[in-house]
Structures are given as structure tokens and as C-alpha cells.
PDB file of N, CA and C in Angstrom:
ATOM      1  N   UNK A 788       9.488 -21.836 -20.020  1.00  0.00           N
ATOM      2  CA  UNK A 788      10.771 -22.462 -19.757  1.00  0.00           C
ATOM      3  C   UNK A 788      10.670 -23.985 -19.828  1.00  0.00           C
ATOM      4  N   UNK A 789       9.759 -24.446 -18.830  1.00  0.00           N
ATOM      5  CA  UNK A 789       9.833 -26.152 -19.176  1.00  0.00           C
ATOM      6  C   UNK A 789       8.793 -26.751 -20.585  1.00  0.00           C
ATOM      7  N   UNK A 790       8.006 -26.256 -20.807  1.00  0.00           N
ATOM      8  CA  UNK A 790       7.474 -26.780 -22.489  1.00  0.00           C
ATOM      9  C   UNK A 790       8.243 -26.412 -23.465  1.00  0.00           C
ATOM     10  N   UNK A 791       9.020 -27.280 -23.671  1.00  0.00           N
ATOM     11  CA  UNK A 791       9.905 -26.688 -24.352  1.00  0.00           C
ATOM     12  C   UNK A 791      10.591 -27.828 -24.970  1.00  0.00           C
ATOM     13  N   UNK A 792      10.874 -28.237 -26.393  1.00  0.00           N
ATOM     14  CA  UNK A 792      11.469 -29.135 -26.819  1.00  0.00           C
ATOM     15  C   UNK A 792      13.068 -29.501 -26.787  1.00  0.00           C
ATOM     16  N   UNK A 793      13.620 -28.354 -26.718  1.00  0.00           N
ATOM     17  CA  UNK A 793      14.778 -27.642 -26.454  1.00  0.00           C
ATOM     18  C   UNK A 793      15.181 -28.471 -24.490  1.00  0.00           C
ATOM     19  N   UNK A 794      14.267 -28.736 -23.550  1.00  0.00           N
ATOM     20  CA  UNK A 794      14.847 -29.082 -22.621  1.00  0.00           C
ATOM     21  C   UNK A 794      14.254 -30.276 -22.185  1.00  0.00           C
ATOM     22  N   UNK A 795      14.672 -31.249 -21.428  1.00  0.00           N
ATOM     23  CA  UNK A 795      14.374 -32.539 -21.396  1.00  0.00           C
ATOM     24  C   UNK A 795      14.904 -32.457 -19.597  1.00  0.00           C
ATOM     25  N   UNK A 796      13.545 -33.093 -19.269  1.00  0.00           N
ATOM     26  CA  UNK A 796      13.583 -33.412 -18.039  1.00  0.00           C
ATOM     27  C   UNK A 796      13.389 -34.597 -17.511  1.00  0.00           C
ATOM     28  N   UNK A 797      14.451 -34.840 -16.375  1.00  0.00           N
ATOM     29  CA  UNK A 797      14.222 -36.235 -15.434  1.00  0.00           C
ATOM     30  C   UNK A 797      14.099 -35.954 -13.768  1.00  0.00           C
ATOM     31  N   UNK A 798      12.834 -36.570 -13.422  1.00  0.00           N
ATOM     32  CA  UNK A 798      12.518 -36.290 -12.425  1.00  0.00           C
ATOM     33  C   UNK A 798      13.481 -37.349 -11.113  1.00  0.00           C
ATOM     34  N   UNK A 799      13.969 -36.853 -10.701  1.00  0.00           N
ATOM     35  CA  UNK A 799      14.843 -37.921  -9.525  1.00  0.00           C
ATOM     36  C   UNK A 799      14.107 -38.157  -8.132  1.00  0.00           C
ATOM     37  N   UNK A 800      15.143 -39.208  -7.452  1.00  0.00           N
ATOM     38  CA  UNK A 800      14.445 -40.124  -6.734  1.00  0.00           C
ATOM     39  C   UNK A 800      13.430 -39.189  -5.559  1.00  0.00           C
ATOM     40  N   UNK A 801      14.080 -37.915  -4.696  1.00  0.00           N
ATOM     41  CA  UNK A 801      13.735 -36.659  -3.985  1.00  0.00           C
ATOM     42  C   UNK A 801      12.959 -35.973  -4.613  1.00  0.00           C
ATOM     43  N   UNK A 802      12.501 -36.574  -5.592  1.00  0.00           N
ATOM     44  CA  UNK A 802      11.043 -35.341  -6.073  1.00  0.00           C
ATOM     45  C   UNK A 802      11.052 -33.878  -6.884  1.00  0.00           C
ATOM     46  N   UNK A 803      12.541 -33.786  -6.728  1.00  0.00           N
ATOM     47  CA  UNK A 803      13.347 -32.638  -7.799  1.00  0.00           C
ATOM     48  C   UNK A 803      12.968 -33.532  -9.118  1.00  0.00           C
ATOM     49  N   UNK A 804      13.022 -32.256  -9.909  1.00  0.00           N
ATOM     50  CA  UNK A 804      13.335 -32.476 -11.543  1.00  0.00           C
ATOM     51  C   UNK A 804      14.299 -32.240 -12.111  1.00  0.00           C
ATOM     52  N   UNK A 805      15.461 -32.608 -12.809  1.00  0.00           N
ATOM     53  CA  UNK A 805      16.716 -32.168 -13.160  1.00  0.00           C
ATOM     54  C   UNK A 805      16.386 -31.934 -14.590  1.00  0.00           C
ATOM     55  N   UNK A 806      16.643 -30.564 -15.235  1.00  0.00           N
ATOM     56  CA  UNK A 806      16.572 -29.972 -16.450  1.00  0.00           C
ATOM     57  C   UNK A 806      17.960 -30.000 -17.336  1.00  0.00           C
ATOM     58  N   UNK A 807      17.660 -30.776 -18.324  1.00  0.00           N
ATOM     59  CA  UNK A 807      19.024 -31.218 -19.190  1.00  0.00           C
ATOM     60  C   UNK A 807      18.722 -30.659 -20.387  1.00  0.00           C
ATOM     61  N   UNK A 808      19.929 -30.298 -21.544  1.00  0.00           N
ATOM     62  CA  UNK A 808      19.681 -29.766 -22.876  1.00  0.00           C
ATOM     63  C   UNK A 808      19.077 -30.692 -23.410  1.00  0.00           C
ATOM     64  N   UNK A 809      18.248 -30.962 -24.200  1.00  0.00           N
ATOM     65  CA  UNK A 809      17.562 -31.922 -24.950  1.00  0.00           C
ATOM     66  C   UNK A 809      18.857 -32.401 -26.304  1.00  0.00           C
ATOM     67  N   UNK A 810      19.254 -31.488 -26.507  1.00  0.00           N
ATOM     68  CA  UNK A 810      20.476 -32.042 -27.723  1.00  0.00           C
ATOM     69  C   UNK A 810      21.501 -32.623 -26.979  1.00  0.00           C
ATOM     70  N   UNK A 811      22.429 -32.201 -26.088  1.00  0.00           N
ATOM     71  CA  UNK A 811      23.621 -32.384 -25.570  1.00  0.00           C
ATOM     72  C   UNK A 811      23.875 -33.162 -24.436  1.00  0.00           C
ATOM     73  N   UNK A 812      22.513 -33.223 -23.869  1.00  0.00           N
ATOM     74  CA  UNK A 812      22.596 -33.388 -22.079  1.00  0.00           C
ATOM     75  C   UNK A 812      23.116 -33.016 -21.161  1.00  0.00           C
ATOM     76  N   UNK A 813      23.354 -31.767 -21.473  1.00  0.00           N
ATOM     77  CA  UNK A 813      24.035 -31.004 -20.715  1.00  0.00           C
ATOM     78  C   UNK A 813      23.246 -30.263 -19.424  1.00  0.00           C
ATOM     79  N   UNK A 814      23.532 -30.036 -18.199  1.00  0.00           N
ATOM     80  CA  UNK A 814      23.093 -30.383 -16.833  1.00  0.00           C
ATOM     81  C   UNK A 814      22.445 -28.673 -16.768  1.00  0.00           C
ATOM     82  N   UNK A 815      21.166 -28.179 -16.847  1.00  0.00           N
ATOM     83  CA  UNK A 815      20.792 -26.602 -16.813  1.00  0.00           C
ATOM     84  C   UNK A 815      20.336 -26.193 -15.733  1.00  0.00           C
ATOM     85  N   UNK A 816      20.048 -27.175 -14.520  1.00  0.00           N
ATOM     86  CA  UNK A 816      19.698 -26.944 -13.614  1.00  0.00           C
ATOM     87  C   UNK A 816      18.639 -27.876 -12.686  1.00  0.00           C
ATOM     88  N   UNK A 817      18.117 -27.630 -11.797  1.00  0.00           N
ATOM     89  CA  UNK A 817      16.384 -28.061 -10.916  1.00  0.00           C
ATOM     90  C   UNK A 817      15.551 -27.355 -10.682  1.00  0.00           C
ATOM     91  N   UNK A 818      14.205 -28.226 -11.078  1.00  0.00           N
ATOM     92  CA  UNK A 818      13.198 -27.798 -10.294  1.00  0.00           C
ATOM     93  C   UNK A 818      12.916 -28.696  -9.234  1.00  0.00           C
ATOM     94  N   UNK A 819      12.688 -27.678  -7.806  1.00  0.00           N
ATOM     95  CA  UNK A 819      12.747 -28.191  -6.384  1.00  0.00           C
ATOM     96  C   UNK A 819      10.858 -28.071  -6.132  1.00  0.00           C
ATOM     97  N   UNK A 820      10.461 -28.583  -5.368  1.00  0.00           N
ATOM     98  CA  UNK A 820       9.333 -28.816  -4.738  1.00  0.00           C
ATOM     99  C   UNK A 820       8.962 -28.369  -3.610  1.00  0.00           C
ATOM    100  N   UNK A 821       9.866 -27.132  -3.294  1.00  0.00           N
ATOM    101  CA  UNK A 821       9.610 -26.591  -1.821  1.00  0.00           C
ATOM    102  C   UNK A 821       9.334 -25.280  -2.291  1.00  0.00           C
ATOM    103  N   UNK A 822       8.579 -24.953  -3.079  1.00  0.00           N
ATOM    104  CA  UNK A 822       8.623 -23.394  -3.565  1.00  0.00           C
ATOM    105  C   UNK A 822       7.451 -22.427  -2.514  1.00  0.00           C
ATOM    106  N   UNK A 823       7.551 -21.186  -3.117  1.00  0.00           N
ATOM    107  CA  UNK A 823       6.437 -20.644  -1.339  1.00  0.00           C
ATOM    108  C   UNK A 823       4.722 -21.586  -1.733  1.00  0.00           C
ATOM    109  N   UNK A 824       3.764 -21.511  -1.077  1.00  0.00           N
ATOM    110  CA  UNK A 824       3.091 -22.021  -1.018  1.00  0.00           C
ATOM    111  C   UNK A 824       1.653 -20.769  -1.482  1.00  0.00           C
ATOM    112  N   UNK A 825       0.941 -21.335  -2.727  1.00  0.00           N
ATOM    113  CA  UNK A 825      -0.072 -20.729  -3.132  1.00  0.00           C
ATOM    114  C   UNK A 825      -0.696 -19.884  -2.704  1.00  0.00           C
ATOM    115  N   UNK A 826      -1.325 -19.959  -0.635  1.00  0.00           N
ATOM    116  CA  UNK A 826      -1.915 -19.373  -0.125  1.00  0.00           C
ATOM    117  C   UNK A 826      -1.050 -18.237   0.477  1.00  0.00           C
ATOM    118  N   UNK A 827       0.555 -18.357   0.049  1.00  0.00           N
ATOM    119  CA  UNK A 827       0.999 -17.269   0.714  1.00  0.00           C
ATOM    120  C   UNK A 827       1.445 -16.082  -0.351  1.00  0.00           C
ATOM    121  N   UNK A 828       0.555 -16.051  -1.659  1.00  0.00           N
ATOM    122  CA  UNK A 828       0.724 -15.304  -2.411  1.00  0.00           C
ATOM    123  C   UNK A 828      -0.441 -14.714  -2.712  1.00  0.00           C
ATOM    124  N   UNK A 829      -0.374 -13.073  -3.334  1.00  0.00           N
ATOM    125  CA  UNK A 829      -1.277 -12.562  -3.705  1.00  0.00           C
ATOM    126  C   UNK A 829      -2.073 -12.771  -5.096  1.00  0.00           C
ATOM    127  N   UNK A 830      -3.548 -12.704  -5.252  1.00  0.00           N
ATOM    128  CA  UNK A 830      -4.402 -12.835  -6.482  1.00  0.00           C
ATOM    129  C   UNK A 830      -2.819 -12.628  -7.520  1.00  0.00           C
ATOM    130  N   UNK A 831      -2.812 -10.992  -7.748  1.00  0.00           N
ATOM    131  CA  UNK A 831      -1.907 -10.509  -8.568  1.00  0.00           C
ATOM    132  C   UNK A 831      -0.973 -11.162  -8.807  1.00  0.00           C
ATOM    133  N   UNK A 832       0.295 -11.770  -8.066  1.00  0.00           N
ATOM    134  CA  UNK A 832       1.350 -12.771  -8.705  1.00  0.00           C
ATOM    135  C   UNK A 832       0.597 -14.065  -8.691  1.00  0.00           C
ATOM    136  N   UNK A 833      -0.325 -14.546  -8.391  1.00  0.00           N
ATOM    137  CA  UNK A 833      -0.963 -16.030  -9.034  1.00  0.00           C
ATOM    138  C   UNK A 833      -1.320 -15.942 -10.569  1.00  0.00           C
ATOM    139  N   UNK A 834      -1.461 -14.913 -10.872  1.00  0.00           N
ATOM    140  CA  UNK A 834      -2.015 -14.444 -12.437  1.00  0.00           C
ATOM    141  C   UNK A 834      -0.977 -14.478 -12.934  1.00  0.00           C
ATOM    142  N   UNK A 835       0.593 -14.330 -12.579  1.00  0.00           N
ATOM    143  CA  UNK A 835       1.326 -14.557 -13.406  1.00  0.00           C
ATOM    144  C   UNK A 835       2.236 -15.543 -13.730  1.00  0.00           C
ATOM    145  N   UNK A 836       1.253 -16.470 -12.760  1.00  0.00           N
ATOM    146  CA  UNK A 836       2.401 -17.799 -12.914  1.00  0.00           C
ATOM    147  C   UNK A 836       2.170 -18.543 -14.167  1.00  0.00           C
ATOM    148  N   UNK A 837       2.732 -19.324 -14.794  1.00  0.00           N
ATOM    149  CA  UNK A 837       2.523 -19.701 -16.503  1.00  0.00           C
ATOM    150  C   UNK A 837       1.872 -20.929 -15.986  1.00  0.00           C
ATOM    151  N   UNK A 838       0.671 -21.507 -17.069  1.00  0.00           N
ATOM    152  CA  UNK A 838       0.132 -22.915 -16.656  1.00  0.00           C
ATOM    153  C   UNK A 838       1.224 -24.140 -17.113  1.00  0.00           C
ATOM    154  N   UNK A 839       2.562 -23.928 -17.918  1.00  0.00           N
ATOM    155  CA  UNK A 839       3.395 -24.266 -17.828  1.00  0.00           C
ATOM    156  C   UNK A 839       4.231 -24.449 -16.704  1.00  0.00           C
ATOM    157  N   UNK A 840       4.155 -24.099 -15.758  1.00  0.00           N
ATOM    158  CA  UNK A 840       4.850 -24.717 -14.281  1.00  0.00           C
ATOM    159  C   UNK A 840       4.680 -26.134 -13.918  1.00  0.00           C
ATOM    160  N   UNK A 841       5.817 -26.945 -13.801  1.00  0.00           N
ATOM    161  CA  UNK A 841       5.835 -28.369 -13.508  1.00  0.00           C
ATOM    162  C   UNK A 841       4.912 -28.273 -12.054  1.00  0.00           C
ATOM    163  N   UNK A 842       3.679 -28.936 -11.837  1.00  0.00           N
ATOM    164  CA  UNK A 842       2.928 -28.999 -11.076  1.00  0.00           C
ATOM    165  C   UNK A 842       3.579 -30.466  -9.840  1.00  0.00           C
ATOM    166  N   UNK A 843       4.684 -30.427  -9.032  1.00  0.00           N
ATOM    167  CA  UNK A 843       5.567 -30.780  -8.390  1.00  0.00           C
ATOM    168  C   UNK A 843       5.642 -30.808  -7.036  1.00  0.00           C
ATOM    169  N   UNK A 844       5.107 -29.586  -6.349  1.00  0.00           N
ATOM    170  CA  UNK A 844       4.648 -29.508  -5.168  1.00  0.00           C
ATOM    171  C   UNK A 844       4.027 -30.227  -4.557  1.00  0.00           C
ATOM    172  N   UNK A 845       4.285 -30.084  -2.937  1.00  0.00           N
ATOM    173  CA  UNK A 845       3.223 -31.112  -2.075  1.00  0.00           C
ATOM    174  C   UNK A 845       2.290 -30.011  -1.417  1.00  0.00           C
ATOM    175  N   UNK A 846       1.246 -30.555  -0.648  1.00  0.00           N
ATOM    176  CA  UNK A 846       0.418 -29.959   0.218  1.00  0.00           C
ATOM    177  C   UNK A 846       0.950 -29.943   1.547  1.00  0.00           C
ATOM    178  N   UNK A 847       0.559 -28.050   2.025  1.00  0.00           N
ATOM    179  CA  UNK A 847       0.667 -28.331   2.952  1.00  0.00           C
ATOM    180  C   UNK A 847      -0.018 -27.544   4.291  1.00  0.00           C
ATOM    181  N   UNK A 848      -0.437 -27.397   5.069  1.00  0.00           N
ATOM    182  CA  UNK A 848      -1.244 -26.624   5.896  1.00  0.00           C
ATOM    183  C   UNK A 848      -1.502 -25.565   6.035  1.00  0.00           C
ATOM    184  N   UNK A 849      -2.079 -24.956   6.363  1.00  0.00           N
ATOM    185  CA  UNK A 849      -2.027 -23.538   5.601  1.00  0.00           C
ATOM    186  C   UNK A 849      -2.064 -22.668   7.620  1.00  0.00           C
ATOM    187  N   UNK A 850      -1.315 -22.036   7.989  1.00  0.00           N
ATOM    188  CA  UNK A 850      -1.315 -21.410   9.442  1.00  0.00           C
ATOM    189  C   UNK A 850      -1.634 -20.046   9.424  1.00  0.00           C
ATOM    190  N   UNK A 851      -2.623 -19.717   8.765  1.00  0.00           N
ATOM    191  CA  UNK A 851      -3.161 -18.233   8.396  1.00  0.00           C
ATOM    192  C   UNK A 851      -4.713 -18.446   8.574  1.00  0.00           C
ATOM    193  N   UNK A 852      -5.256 -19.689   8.479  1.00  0.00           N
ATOM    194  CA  UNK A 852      -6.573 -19.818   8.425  1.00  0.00           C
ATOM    195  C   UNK A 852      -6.966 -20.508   9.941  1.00  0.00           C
ATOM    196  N   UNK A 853      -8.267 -19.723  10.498  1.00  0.00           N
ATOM    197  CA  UNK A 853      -8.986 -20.210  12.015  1.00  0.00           C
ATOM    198  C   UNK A 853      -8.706 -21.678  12.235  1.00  0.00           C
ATOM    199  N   UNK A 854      -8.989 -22.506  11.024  1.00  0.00           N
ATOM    200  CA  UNK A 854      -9.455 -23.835  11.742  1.00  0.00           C
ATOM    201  C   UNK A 854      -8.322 -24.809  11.166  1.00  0.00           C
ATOM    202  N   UNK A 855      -6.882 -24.249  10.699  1.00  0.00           N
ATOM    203  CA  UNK A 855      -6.051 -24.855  10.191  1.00  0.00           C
ATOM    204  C   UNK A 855      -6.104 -25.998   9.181  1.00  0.00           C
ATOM    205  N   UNK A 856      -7.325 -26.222   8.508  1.00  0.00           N
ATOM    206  CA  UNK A 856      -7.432 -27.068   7.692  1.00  0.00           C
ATOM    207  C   UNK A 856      -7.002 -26.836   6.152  1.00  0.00           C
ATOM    208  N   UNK A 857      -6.980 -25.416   5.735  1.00  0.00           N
ATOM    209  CA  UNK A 857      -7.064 -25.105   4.242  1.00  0.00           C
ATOM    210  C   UNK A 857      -5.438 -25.815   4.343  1.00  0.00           C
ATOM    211  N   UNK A 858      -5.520 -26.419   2.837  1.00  0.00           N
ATOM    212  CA  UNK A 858      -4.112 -27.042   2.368  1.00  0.00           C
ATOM    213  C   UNK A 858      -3.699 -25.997   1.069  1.00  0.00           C
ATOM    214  N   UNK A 859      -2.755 -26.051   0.954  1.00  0.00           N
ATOM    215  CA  UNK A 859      -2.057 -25.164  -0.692  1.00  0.00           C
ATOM    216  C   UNK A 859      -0.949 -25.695  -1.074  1.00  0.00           C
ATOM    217  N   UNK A 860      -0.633 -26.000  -2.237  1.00  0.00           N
ATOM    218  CA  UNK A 860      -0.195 -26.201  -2.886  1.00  0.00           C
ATOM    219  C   UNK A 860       0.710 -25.847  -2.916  1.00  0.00           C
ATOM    220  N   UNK A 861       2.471 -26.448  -2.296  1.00  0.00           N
ATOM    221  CA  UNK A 861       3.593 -25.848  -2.653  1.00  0.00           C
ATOM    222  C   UNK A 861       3.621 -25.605  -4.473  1.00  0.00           C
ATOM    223  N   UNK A 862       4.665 -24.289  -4.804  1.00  0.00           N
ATOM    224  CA  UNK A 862       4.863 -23.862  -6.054  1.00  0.00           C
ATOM    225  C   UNK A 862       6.100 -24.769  -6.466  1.00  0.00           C
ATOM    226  N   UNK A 863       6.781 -24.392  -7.284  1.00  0.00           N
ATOM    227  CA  UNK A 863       8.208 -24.854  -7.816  1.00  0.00           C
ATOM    228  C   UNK A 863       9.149 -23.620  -7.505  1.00  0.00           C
ATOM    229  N   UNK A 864      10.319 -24.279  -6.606  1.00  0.00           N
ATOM    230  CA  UNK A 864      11.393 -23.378  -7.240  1.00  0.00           C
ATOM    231  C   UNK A 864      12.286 -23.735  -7.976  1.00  0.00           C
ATOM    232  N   UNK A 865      12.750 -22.896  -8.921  1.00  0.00           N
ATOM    233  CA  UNK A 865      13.709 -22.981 -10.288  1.00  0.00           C
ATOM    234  C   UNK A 865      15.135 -22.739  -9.666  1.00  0.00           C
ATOM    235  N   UNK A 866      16.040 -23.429  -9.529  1.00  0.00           N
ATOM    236  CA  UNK A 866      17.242 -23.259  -9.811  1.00  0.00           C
ATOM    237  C   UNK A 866      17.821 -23.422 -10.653  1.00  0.00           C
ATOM    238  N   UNK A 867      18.167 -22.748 -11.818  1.00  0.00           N
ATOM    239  CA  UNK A 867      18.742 -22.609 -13.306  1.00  0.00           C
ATOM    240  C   UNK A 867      20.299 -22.395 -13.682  1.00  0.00           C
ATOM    241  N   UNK A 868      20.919 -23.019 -14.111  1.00  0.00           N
ATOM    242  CA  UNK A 868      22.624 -22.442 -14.293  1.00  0.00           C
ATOM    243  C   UNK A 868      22.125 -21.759 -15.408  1.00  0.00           C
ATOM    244  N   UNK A 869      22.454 -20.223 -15.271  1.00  0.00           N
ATOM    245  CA  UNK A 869      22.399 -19.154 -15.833  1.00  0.00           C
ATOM    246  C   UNK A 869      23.915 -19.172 -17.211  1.00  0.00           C
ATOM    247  N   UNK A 870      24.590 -20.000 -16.160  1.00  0.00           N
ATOM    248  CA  UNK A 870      26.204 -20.184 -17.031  1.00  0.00           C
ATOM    249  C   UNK A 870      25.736 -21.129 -18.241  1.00  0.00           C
ATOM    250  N   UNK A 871      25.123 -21.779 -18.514  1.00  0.00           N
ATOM    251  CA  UNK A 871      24.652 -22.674 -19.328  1.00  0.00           C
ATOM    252  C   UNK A 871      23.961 -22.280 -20.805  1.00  0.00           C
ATOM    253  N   UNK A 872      22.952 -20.990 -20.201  1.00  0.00           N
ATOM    254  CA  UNK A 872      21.814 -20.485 -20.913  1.00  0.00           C
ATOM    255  C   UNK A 872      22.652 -19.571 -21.897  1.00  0.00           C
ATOM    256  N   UNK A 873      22.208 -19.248 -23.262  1.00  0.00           N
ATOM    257  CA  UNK A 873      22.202 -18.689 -24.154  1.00  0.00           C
ATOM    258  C   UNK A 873      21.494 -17.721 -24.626  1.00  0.00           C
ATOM    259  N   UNK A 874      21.279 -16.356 -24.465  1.00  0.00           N
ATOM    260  CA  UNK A 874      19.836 -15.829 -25.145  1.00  0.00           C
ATOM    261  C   UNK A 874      20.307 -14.754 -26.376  1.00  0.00           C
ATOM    262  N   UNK A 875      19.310 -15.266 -27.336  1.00  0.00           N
ATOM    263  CA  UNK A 875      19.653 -14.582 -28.782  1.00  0.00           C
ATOM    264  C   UNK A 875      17.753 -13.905 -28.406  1.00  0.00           C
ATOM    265  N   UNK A 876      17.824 -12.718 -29.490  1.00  0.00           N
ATOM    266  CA  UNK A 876      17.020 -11.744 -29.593  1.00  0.00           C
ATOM    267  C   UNK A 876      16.117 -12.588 -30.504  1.00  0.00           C
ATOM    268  N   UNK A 877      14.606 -12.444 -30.412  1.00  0.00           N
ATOM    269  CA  UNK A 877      13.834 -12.416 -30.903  1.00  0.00           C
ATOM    270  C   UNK A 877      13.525 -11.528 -32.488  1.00  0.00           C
ATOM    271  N   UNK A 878      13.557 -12.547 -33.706  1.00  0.00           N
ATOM    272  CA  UNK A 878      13.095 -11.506 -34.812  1.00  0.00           C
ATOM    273  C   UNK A 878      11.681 -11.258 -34.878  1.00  0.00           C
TER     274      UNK A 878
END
């Protein structure tokens, strides 16, 4: 979704990214910086996150571990106007 020539991003002053059409500028949505946090996900959905994810997140404590020190990596969440998007089939 975000490597993509097709979308053009500007990161604003709050640390969001605002996702615009690259032709039109037309407004497709944000990526937010509060997404769940690395350590609160399993092996299995970490494998499917794309290395394409705007790496956006902050650190933050992790309250599952004895000595409260491990930090992780908030994820991204995507808020997308779906009203915007177009999808044609793959030949």
C-alpha cells in the first residue's frame, strides 16, 4: 500500500502521515502512530506484516515482562477512505 508511486505522502506536524493520490491530491486517508504494539502480537501475525510498513511508531514499555524494561515498537494504524479507492482486477 505505501510503496507505491501511485500515493504520495506527507507526514504532519502530530506524527501522522497523510496519504494523498500522487496524480490528483486527492486526500486517501492516515497513517497514525498508535498502532498495537509488537510485543502484543503473535510470531504468526508479525510474519505478515509487509517490510513496507511506514516504520512511524514510538516505543513503549512493555507490562507483560518481570522487570518492565522490554520496549516495542508501536505498529501503524491505517485509516484509509475506502470511498476514494478504486480496485480493478489483476491480468
Amino acid at each position: 500500500f505505501i510503496a507505491t508511486p501511485r500515493v504520495s505522502l506527507k507526514r504532519e506536524w502530530d506524527g501522522r502521515i497523510e496519504c494523498l493520490c500522487a496524480s490528483c491530491g486527492g486526500h486517501l486517508g492516515h497513517v497514525f502512530p498508535d498502532g498495537p504494539t509488537r510485543g502484543s502480537l503473535d510470531e504468526k501475525e508479525l510474519e505478515n506484516v509487509p517490510e513496507t510498513d511506514p516504520k512511524i511508531g514510538y516505543k513503549v514499555k512493555s507490562s507483560n515482562e518481570e522487570n518492565g524494561e522490554s520496549e516495542f515498537m508501536r505498529m501503524p494504524r491505517f485509516c484509509v477512505n475506502g470511498v476514494a479507492l478504486s480496485f480493478e482486477a489483476c491480468e
